[in-house]
Amino acid sequence: MKVFFSEEHRRHFPQAELCGGEFVTPFERPSRVEYVLGRLNEQGLTDIVAPGPVDMAPIRAMCDPGYLDFLENAWDEWKAEGFAGEVIAANFPARRMQIFRPPRNIDGKVGYYSLASETALTNGTWAAALSSAASAQAAQAHVAAGAKSAFALCRPPGHHATADMFGGYCFLNNAALVAEAFRRDGAGRVAILDIDFHHGNGTQDIFFGRGDVFFASLHGAPEDAFPYFLGYADETGIGTGEGANANYPMLPGTAYDVWSGALDTALARIRAFGAEALVISLGTDAYKDDPISFFKLDCPDFLDAGRRIGSLGLPTVFCMEGGYAIEQVGINAVNVLEGFLDA
């Protein structure tokens, strides 16, 4: 399996995340990638290459132009305003407040384009987000050219990003870009399976009204887990997208027997949908010792999950998402890949 990865990810390293009422070192940090790369090399998955330049056309087609302008210029506007720290949202368009016009001042603008305040932007965030998208694009092109599978080692991740909002450590939705690319390359139907602990709210939002891309997400119940306000089982799509969205929220303490049952149900839905290509949002934060999650999967469970996914026999692109038990993130991510290859 070829792996696509850019060193440009290092340019995004906020020094602070608001968690539990205090600033901490962000859980989503550059060292996560080092553990994944180390495990790939240990297991002989050494075909690791840098992507080519990002293709902006699909990103512009997917995202709100004002949002892209914000991401590109937020740092310079923040500094021009005289702010000394990193770009962090402090003001939000709350219920019954007019939300359709972005403020001119950067302090308001960052809240307008944000869905949570744990995610900061830095001087290198835009470049890193583009390099992450480039890795996803290169992986998709490799599979579209005939490969069975590819792994986009994306950082920053993407599944929380909508067409016009960032948050949950995400800025551009890599999995959505891959699905759209498969459609442009001729796949009549594409499926996205999100196994990250947190609901892929951004991916759902992008495809909720479409019937050509099926989205399934296994995640912590939104009553108990970020992003809190989306991910219920009764969210099944709207309009032509009715029935093309499947959420599998699960309770604190969920172990692999229950989780794998939801996975099997999602895989059966993907088969029935008739998907011709598959995108996996590969988060490993369902792991039992993840610091910001509450499922109880163990390392061997990820190997088995990969085998089950591989049983679909579809051209597949894996996009790295979350996983914050740093020393196990490489083991668990590569276990999914190895299980897939063994299927």
Coordinates of C-alpha atoms in Angstrom, one line a residue, residues 119-248:
T119 CA -8.7 24.6 17.6
A120 CA -6.2 27.4 17.1
L121 CA -4.7 28.7 13.8
T122 CA -1.0 29.6 13.5
N123 CA 1.2 31.1 10.9
G124 CA 1.6 27.8 9.2
T125 CA -1.9 26.4 9.5
W126 CA -3.0 27.2 5.9
A127 CA 0.1 25.7 4.3
A128 CA -0.3 22.5 6.5
A129 CA -4.0 22.2 5.6
L130 CA -3.2 22.4 1.9
S131 CA -0.5 19.8 2.2
S132 CA -2.9 17.5 4.0
A133 CA -5.4 17.9 1.2
A134 CA -2.7 17.3 -1.3
S135 CA -1.9 14.0 0.3
A136 CA -5.6 13.0 0.1
Q137 CA -5.7 14.0 -3.5
A138 CA -2.6 12.1 -4.4
A139 CA -3.9 8.9 -2.7
Q140 CA -7.1 9.1 -4.6
A141 CA -5.4 9.6 -7.9
H142 CA -3.2 6.6 -7.2
V143 CA -6.3 4.4 -6.5
A144 CA -8.2 5.9 -9.5
A145 CA -5.3 4.9 -11.7
G146 CA -5.8 1.2 -10.7
A147 CA -4.3 0.6 -7.3
K148 CA -6.4 -1.4 -4.8
S149 CA -5.8 1.0 -1.9
A150 CA -3.7 3.9 -0.6
F151 CA -3.2 5.7 2.7
A152 CA -3.2 9.5 3.0
L153 CA -1.4 10.3 6.2
C154 CA -3.2 13.5 6.6
R155 CA -2.4 16.1 9.2
P156 CA -4.2 18.2 10.1
P157 CA -7.2 15.9 9.9
G158 CA -10.4 16.8 8.2
H159 CA -13.7 15.1 9.1
H160 CA -15.0 17.9 11.3
A161 CA -14.5 20.6 8.7
T162 CA -17.6 21.7 6.8
A163 CA -17.6 23.8 3.6
D164 CA -17.5 26.9 5.7
M165 CA -16.3 26.1 9.3
F166 CA -13.2 24.7 11.0
G167 CA -13.0 23.0 14.4
G168 CA -12.1 19.7 16.0
Y169 CA -8.5 20.2 14.7
C170 CA -9.9 20.2 11.1
F171 CA -9.7 22.9 8.4
L172 CA -10.3 21.1 5.0
N173 CA -12.4 18.0 4.7
N174 CA -10.0 15.5 3.1
A175 CA -12.4 12.6 3.0
A176 CA -15.0 14.7 1.2
L177 CA -12.4 15.8 -1.3
V178 CA -11.5 12.2 -2.0
A179 CA -15.1 11.2 -2.4
E180 CA -15.8 14.0 -4.8
A181 CA -12.7 13.1 -6.8
F182 CA -13.9 9.5 -7.2
R183 CA -17.2 10.8 -8.5
R184 CA -15.4 13.1 -11.0
D185 CA -13.4 10.1 -12.1
G186 CA -16.5 8.1 -13.0
A187 CA -17.6 6.3 -9.9
G188 CA -21.4 6.4 -9.9
R189 CA -21.7 5.9 -6.1
V190 CA -19.1 6.4 -3.4
A191 CA -19.2 5.5 0.3
I192 CA -17.4 7.2 3.2
L193 CA -17.0 5.1 6.4
D194 CA -15.9 7.1 9.4
I195 CA -14.5 5.0 12.2
D196 CA -13.1 7.9 14.2
F197 CA -14.5 8.1 17.8
H198 CA -16.0 11.5 17.1
H199 CA -18.8 12.0 14.7
G200 CA -17.8 13.2 11.2
N201 CA -20.1 16.2 11.4
G202 CA -18.4 18.0 8.5
T203 CA -18.6 15.1 6.2
Q204 CA -22.2 14.6 7.0
D205 CA -23.0 18.2 6.4
I206 CA -21.3 18.3 3.0
F207 CA -23.2 15.3 1.7
F208 CA -26.5 15.3 3.7
G209 CA -28.6 16.3 0.7
R210 CA -27.0 14.0 -1.8
G211 CA -27.8 10.5 -2.8
D212 CA -24.6 9.7 -4.7
V213 CA -22.3 9.6 -1.6
F214 CA -23.3 7.3 1.3
F215 CA -21.9 8.4 4.7
A216 CA -21.7 6.1 7.7
S217 CA -20.2 7.1 11.0
L218 CA -19.4 5.1 14.2
H219 CA -19.0 7.4 17.1
G220 CA -19.7 8.4 20.7
A221 CA -23.3 9.4 21.4
P222 CA -23.6 13.1 20.8
E223 CA -25.3 13.6 24.2
D224 CA -21.9 12.7 25.7
A225 CA -19.2 13.4 23.1
F226 CA -17.8 16.1 20.8
P227 CA -19.1 17.6 18.5
Y228 CA -22.3 17.2 20.6
F229 CA -24.8 18.8 18.3
L230 CA -24.9 16.3 15.4
G231 CA -24.6 12.5 15.0
Y232 CA -28.0 11.2 16.1
A233 CA -29.3 8.0 14.6
D234 CA -32.4 9.7 13.1
E235 CA -30.2 11.9 10.9
T236 CA -30.7 10.0 7.6
G237 CA -30.3 12.6 4.9
I238 CA -32.7 15.1 3.3
G239 CA -34.1 15.4 -0.2
T240 CA -32.3 13.2 -2.7
G241 CA -29.9 12.3 0.2
E242 CA -32.6 10.6 2.3
G243 CA -31.3 7.2 3.3
A244 CA -27.7 8.0 2.3
N245 CA -26.6 8.9 5.8
A246 CA -26.2 6.4 8.6
N247 CA -25.1 7.3 12.2
Y248 CA -24.2 4.7 14.8

